[in-house]
CSV table of C-alpha atoms in Angstrom, one decimal:
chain,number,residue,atom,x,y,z
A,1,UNK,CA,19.2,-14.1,-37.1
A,2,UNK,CA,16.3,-14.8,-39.0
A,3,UNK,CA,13.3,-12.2,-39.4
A,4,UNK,CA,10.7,-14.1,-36.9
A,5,UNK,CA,13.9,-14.5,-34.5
A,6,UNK,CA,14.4,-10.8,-34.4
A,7,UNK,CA,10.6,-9.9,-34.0
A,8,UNK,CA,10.6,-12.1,-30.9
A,9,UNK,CA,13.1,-10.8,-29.6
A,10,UNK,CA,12.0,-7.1,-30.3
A,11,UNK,CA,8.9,-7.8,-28.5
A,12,UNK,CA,10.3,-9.4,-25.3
A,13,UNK,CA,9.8,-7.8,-22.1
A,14,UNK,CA,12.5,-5.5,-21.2
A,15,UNK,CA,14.7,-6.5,-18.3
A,16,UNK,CA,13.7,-4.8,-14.5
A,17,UNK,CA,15.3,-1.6,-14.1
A,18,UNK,CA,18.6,-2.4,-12.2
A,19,UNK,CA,19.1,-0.5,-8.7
A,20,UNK,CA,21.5,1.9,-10.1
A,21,UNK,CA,18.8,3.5,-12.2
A,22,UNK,CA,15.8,3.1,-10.6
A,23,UNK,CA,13.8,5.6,-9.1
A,24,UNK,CA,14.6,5.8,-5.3
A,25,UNK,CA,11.3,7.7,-4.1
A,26,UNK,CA,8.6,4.9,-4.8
A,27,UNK,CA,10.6,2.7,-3.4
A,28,UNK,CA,10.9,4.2,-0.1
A,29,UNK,CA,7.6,5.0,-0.2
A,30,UNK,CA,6.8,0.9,-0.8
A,31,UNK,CA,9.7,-0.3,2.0
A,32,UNK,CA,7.9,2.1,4.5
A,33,UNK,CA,4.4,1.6,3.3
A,34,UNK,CA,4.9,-1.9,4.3
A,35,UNK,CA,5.5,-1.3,7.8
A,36,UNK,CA,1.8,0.6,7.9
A,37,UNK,CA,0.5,-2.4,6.5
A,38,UNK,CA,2.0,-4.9,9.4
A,39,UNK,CA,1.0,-2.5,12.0
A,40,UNK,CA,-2.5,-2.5,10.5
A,41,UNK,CA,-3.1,-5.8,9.6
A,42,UNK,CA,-1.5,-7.6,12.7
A,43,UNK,CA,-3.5,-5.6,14.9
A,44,UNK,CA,-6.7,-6.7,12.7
A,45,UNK,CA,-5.4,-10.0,13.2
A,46,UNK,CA,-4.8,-10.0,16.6
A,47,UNK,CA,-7.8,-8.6,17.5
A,48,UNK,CA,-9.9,-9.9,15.1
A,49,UNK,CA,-11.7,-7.0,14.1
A,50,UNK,CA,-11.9,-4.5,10.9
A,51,UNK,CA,-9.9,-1.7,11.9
A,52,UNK,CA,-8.3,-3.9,14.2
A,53,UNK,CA,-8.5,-1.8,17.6
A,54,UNK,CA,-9.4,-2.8,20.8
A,55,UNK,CA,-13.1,-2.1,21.9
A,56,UNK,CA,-11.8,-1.3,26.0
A,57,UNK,CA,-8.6,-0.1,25.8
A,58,UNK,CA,-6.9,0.4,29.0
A,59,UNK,CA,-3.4,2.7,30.0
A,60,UNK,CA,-1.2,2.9,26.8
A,61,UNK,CA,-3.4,0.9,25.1
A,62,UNK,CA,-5.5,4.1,24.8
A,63,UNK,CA,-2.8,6.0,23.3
A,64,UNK,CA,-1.8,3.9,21.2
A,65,UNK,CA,-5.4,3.5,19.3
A,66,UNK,CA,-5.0,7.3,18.8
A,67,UNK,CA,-1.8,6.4,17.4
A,68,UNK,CA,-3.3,4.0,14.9
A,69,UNK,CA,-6.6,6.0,14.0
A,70,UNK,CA,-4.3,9.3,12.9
A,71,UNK,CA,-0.9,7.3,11.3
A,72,UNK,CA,-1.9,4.1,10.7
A,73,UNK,CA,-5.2,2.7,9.7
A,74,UNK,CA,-6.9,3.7,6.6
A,75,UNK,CA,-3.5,5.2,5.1
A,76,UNK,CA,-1.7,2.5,4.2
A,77,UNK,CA,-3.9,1.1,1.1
A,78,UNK,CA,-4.2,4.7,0.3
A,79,UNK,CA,-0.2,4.5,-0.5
A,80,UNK,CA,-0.3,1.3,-1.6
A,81,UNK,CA,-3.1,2.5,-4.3
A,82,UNK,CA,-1.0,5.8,-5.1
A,83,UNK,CA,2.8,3.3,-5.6
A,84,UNK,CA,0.2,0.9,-7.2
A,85,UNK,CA,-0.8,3.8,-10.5
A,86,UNK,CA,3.0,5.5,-10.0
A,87,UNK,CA,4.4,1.7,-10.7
A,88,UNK,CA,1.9,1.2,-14.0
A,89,UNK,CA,3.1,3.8,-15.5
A,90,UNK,CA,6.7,3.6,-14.7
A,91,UNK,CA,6.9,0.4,-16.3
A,92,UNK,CA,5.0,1.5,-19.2
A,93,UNK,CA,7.2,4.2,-20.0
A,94,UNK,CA,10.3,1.3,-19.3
A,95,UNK,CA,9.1,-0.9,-21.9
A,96,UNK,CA,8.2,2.1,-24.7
A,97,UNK,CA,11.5,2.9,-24.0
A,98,UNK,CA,13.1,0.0,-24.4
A,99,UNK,CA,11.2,0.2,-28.3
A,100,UNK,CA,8.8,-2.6,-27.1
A,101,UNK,CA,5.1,-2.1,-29.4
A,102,UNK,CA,2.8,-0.1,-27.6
A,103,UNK,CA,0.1,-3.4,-28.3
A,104,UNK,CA,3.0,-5.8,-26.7
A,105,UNK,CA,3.0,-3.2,-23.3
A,106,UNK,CA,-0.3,-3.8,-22.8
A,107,UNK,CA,-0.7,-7.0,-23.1
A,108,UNK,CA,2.1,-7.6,-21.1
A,109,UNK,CA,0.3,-5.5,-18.2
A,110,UNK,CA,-3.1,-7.7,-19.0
A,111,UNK,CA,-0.8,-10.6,-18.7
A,112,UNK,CA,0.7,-9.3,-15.5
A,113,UNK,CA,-2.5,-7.9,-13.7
A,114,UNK,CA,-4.2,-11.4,-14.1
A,115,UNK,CA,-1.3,-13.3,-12.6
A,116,UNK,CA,-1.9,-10.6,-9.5
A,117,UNK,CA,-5.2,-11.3,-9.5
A,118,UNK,CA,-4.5,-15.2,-9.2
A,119,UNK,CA,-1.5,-14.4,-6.3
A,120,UNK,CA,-4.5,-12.5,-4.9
A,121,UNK,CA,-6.5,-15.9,-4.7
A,122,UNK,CA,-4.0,-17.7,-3.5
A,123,UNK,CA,-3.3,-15.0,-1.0
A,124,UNK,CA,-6.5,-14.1,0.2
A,125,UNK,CA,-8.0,-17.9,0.5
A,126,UNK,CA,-4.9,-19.6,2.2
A,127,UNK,CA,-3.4,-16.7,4.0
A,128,UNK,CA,-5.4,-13.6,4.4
A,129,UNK,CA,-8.5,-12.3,3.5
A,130,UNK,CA,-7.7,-8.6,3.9
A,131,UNK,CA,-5.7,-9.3,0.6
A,132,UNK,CA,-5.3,-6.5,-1.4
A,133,UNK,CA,-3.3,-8.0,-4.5
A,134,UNK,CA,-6.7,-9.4,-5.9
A,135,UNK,CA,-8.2,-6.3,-6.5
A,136,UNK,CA,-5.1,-4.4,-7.5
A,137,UNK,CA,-4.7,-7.2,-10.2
A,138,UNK,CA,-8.6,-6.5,-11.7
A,139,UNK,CA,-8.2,-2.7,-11.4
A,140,UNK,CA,-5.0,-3.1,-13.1
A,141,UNK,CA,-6.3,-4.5,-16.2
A,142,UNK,CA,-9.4,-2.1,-15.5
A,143,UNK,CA,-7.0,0.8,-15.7
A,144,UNK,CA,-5.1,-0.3,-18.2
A,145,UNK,CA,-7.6,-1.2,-20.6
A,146,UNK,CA,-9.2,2.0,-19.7
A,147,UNK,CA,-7.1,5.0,-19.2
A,148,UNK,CA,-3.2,4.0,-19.4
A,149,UNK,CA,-2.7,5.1,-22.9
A,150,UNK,CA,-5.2,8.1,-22.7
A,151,UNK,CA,-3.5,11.6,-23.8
A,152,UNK,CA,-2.9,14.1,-20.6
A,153,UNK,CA,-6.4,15.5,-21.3
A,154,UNK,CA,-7.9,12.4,-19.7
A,155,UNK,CA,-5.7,12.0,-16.9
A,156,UNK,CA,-5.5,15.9,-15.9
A,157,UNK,CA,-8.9,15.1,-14.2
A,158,UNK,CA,-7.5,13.0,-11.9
A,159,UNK,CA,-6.7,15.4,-9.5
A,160,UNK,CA,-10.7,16.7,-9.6
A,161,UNK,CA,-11.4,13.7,-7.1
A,162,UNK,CA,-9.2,15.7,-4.8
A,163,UNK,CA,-11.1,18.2,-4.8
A,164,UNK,CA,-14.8,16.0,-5.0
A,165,UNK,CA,-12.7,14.4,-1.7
A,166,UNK,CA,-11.8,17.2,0.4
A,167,UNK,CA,-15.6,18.9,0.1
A,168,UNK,CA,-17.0,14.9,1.3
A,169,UNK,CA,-14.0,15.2,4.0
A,170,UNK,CA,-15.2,18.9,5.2
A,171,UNK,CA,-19.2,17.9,4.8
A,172,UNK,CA,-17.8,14.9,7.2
A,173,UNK,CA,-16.2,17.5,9.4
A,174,UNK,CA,-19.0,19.1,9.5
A,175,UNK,CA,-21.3,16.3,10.8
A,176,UNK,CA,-19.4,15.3,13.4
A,177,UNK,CA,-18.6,18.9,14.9
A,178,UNK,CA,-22.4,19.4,14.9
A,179,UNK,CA,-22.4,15.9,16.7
A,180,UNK,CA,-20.4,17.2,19.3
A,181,UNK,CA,-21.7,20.4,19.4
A,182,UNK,CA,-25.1,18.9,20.2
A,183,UNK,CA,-23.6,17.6,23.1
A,184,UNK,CA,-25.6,14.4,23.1
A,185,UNK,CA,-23.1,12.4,24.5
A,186,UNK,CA,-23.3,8.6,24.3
A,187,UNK,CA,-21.9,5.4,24.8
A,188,UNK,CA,-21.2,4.5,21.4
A,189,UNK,CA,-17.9,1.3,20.8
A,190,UNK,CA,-16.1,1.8,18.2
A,191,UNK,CA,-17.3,0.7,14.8
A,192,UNK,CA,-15.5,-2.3,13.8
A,193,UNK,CA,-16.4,-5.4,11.7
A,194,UNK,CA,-15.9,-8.9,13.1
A,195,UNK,CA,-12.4,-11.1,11.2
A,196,UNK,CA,-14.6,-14.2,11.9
A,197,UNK,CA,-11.5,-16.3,9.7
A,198,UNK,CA,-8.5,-15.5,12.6
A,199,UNK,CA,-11.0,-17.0,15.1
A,200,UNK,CA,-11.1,-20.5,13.8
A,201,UNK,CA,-10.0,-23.1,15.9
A,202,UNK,CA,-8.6,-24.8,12.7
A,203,UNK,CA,-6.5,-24.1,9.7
A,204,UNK,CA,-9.6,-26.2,7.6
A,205,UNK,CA,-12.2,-23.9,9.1
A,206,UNK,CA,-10.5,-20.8,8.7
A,207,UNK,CA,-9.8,-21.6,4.9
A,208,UNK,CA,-13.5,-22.4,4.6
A,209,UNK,CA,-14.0,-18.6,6.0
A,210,UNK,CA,-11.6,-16.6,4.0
A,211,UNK,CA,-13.2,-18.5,0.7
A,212,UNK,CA,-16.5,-15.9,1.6
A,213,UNK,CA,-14.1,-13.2,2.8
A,214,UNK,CA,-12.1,-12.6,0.3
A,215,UNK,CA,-14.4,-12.5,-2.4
A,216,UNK,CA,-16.2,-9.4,-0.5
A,217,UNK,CA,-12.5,-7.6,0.2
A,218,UNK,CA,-11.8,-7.6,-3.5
A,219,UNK,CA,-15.5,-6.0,-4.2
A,220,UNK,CA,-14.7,-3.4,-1.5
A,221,UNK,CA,-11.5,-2.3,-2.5
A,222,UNK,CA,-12.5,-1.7,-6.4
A,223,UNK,CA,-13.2,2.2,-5.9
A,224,UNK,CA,-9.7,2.5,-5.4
A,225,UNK,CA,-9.5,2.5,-8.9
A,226,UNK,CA,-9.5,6.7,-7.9
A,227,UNK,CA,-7.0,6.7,-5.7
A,228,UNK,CA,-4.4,4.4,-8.7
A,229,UNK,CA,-5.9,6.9,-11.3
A,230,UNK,CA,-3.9,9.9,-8.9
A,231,UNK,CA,-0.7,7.8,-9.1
A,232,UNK,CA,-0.7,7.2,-12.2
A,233,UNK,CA,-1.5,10.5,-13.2
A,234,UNK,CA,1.8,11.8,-10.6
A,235,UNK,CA,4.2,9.4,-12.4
A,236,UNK,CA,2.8,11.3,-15.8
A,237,UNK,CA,4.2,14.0,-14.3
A,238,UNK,CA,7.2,12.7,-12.6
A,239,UNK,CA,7.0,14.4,-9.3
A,240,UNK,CA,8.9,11.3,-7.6
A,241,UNK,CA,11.5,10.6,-10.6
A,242,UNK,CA,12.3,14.1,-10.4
A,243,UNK,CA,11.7,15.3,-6.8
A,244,UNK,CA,13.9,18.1,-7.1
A,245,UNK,CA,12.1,19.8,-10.0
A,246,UNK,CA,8.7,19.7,-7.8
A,247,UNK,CA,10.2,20.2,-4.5
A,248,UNK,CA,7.7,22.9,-3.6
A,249,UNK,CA,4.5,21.0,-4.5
A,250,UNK,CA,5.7,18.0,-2.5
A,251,UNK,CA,6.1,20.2,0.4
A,252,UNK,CA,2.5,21.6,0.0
A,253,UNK,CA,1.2,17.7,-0.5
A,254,UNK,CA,3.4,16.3,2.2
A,255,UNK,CA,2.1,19.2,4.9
A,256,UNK,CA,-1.2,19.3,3.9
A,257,UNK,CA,-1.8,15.6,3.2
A,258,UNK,CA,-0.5,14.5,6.3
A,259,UNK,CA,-2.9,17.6,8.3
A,260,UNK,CA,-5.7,16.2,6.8
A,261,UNK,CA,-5.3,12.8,7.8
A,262,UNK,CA,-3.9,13.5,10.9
A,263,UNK,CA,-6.8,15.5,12.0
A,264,UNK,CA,-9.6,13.7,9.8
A,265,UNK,CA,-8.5,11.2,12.1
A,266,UNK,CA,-8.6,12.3,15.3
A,267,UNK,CA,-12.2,12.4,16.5
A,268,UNK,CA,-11.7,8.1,15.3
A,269,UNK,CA,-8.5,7.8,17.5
A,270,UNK,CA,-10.1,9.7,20.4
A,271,UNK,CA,-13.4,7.4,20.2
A,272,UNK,CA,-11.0,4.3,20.1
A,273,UNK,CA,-8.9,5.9,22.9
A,274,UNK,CA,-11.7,6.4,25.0
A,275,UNK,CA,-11.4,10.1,25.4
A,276,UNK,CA,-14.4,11.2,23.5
A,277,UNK,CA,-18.5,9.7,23.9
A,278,UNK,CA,-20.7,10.3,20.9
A,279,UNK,CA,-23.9,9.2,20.1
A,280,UNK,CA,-24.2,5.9,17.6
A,281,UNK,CA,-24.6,8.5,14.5
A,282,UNK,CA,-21.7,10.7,15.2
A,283,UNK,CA,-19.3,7.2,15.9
A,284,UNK,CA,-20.5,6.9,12.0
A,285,UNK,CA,-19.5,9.7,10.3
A,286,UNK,CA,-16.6,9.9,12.5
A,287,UNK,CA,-15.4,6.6,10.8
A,288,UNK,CA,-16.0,7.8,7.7
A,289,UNK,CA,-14.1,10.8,8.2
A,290,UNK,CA,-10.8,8.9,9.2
A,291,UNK,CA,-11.4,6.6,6.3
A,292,UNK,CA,-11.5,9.6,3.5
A,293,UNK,CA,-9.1,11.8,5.5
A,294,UNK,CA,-6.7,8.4,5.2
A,295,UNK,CA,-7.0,8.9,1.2
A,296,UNK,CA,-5.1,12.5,1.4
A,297,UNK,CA,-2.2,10.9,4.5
A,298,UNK,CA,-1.3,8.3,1.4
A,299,UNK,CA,-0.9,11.5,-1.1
A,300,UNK,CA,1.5,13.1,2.1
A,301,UNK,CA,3.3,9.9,2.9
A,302,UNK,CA,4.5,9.4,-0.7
A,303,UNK,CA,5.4,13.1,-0.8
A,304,UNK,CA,7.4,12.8,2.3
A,305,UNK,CA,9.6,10.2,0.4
A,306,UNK,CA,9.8,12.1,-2.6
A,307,UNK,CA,11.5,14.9,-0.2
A,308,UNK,CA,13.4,11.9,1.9
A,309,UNK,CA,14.7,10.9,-1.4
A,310,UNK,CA,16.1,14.8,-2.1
A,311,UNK,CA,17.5,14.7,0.8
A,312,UNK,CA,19.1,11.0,0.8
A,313,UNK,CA,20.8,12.2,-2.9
A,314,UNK,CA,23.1,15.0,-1.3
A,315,UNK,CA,24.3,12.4,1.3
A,316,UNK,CA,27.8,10.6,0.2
A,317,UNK,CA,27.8,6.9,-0.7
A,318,UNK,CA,29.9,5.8,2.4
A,319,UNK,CA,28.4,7.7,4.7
A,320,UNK,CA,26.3,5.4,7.7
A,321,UNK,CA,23.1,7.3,7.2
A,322,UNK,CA,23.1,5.5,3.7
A,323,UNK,CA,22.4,2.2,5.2
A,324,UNK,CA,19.1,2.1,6.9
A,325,UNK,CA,18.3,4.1,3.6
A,326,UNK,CA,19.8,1.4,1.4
A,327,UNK,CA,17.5,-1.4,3.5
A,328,UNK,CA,14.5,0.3,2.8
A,329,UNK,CA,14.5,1.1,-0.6
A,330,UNK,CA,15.5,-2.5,-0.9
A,331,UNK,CA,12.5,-3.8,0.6
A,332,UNK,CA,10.6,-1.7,-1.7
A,333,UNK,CA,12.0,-3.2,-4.7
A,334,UNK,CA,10.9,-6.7,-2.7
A,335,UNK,CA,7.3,-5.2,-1.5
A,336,UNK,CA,5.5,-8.2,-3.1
A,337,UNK,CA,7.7,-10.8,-1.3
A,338,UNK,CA,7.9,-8.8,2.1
A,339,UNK,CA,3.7,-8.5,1.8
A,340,UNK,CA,3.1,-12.1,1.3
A,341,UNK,CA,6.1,-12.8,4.1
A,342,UNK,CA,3.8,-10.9,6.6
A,343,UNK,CA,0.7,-12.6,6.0
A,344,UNK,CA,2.6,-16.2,6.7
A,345,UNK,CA,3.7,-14.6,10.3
A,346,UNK,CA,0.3,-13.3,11.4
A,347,UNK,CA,-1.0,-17.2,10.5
A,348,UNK,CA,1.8,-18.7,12.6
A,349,UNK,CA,2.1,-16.1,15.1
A,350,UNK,CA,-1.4,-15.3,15.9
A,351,UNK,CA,-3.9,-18.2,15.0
A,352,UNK,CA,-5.6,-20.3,17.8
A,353,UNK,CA,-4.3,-23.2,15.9
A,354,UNK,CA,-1.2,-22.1,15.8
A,355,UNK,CA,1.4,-19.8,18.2
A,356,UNK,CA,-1.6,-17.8,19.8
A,357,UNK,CA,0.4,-15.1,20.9
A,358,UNK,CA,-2.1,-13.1,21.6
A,359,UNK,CA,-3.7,-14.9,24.0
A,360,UNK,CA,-0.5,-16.0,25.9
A,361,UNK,CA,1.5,-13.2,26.0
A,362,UNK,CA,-1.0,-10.8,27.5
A,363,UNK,CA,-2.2,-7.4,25.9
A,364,UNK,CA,-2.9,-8.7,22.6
A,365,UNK,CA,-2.5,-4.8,21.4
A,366,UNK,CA,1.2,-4.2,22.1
A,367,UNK,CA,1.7,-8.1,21.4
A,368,UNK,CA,0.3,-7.2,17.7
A,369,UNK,CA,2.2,-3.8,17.8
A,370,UNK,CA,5.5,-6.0,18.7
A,371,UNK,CA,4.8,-8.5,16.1
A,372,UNK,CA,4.4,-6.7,13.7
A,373,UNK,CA,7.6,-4.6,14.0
A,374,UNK,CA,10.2,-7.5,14.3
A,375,UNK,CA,8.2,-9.3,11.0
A,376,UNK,CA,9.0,-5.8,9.1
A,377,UNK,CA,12.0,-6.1,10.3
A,378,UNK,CA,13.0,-9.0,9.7
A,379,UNK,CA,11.9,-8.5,6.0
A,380,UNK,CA,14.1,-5.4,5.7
A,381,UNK,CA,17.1,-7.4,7.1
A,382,UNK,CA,15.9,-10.1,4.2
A,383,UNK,CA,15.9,-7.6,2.0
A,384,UNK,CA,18.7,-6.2,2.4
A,385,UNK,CA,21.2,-9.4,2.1
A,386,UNK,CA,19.2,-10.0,-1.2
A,387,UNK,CA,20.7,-6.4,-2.2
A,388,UNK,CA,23.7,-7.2,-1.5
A,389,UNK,CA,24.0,-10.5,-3.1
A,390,UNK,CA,22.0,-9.1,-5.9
A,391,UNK,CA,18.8,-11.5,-5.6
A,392,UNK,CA,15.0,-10.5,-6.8
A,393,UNK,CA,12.6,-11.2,-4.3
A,394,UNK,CA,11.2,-14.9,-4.3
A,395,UNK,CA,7.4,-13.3,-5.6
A,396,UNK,CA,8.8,-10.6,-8.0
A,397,UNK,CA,10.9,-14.1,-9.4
A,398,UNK,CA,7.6,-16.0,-9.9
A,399,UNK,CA,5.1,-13.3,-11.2
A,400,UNK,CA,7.8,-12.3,-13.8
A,401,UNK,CA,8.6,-16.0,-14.8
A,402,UNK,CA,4.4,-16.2,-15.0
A,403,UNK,CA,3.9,-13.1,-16.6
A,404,UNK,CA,6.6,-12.5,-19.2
A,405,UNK,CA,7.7,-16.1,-19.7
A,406,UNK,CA,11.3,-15.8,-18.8
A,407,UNK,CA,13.7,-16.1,-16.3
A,408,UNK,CA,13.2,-13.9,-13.1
């Protein structure tokens, strides 16, 4: 082999991590992550509106908002964000280890993060424009242009927006408790924004619209920057590679994580449930409460799975409980191909151009809920036969072959 031979191929990408010895944690965190984001986005869809919720819920419906405004809405991107900074640096440390140059790691995340950003185009103009890939893709190069290499004394401040977070979620609190307590009552809807693209009467005309959407999601969703910062900074430290080792503080992040957003959300969910009147203001800071309160249920949902994961590893390999377990972490290795999978189905299932399934099949609410559950579904089934048959995902595949130049 000559000398330039051997260079190139010391600074080639290092292969994926095969199943056997990746991390199962982020993983279930991502398979179950995308089930959030069906629920949240087909409802958005369906109801064209941002949270997607219905403005005069009736019967279950009512419950069911509750439902979304304390689980659902507002804590997926959070997760997404948190496997988002875990996954940077996992793959980081994969390609240090694998003796690749620290110059050749980041430009192969440069190289990677730009080829997100341009699935993110092509995502959010032709599909969806609630995309979240274009943003992750410019933070990503942000990030690691920025803080990726920095020593620990950088990223120990990550966790200071925690605590910057919970004082804005108890000043929150603290509003809309004095809201109530005023007893001013109201009529206040929900806030929501109009999806003005998933009301088009044509594919042509809903293009047109997500072309200004998009642009406007991606600018919204750069503060997340925060919330990747956190991941990264808990894949520094490992808490999901080794879950065992920081049982305890998973415990305390699961429990209070999921408190905060379950209760940060529940003056939202009773609004949207029509079980509370406020006044326009308190409707106000009551959104924003869910919406920061969401931030902390993505730190408990990933900390959930790190304790899932514990608890999957003392289970024997033929025992039945390993299969649903299997199917998930499956689609988690997949998340890119079972996201952009999702957004295909909402077009075709829910477009006035299209299926219209919401208008047909009555209460567009549970129709969205139904939806949403048999697409998720169907990609962990997908999934799952691409486990076994030992096949990528179709967009993990592509953005490799893009990003590293080599076969996926």
């Amino acid at each position: 082999m000559t000398v330039d031979a051997q260079a190139r191929t010391e600074e080639r990408a290092a292969p994926p991590v095969s199943g056997g010895r990746r991390i199962l944690a982020p993983d279930l965190a991502r398979g179950a992550m995308l089930l959030l984001i069906a629920l949240a986005n087909a409802t958005g869809v369906f109801l064209a509106s941002t949270p997607g919720v219905d403005t005069t819920p009736h019967g279950p419906e009512r419950v069911w908002n509750v439902f979304l405004f304390l689980f659902v809405h507002a804590r997926a991107l959070p997760l997404f964000a948190l496997m988002f900074g875990y996954g940077l640096v996992q793959f980081a440390r994969h390609q240090d280890e694998a003796g690749l140059p620290p110059g050749k790691v980041r430009a192969l995340l440069l190289r990677r993060n730009a080829w997100l950003f341009a699935f993110g185009l092509a995502h959010g103009v032709l599909l969806y424009s609630g995309d979240v890939l274009g943003a992750y893709g410019l933070i990503g190069i942000a990030f690691t242009v920025l803080l990726l290499r920095r020593g620990d004394r950088v990223h120990r401040l990550a966790p200071g927006y925690l605590i910057l977070a919970a004082l804005y979620v108890l000043g929150l609190a603290a509003l809309v408790l004095h809201g109530l307590a005023a007893g001013s009552g109201g009529a206040a809807g929900v806030p929501t924004s109009d999806f003005p693209s998933v009301t088009e009467p044509s594919y042509g005309a809903s293009l047109a619209a997500r072309v200004g959407e998009w642009p406007a999601t991606v600018l919204s969703m750069l503060p997340m920057i925060l919330f990747i910062w956190i991941g990264a900074w808990a894949a520094r430290r490992r808490l999901l590679d080794e879950p065992a080792r920081h049982r305890r503080l998973l415990r305390r992040g699961a429990t209070l994580g999921l408190t905060v957003a379950v209760l940060g959300g529940l003056p939202m969910g009773l609004l949207a449930g029509g079980f509370l009147h406020v006044d326009a203001d308190t409707a106000g800071y009551a959104k924003m409460l869910y919406e920061t309160a969401g931030f902390f249920g993505g730190i408990g949902y990933g900390c959930l799975f790190g304790l899932l994961a514990l608890r999957v590893s003392s289970w024997s390999a033929t025992s039945r409980r390993q299969l649903p377990v299997t199917a998930l972490a499956a689609l988690g290795r997949r998340s890119l191909s079972g996201y952009l999978v999702q957004s295909v189905a909402w077009l075709v299932l829910a477009s006035p151009y299209a299926l219209a399934l919401g208008d047909r099949l009555g209460s567009p609410t549970f129709v969205a809920a139904g939806c949403a559950l048999l697409v998720w579904l169907g990609t962990l089934v997908g999934a799952y036969l691409m486990h076994r048959r030992a096949r990528r995902g179709p967009a993990e595949i592509l953005l490799r072959r893009l990003a590293y130049g080599r076969r996926g």
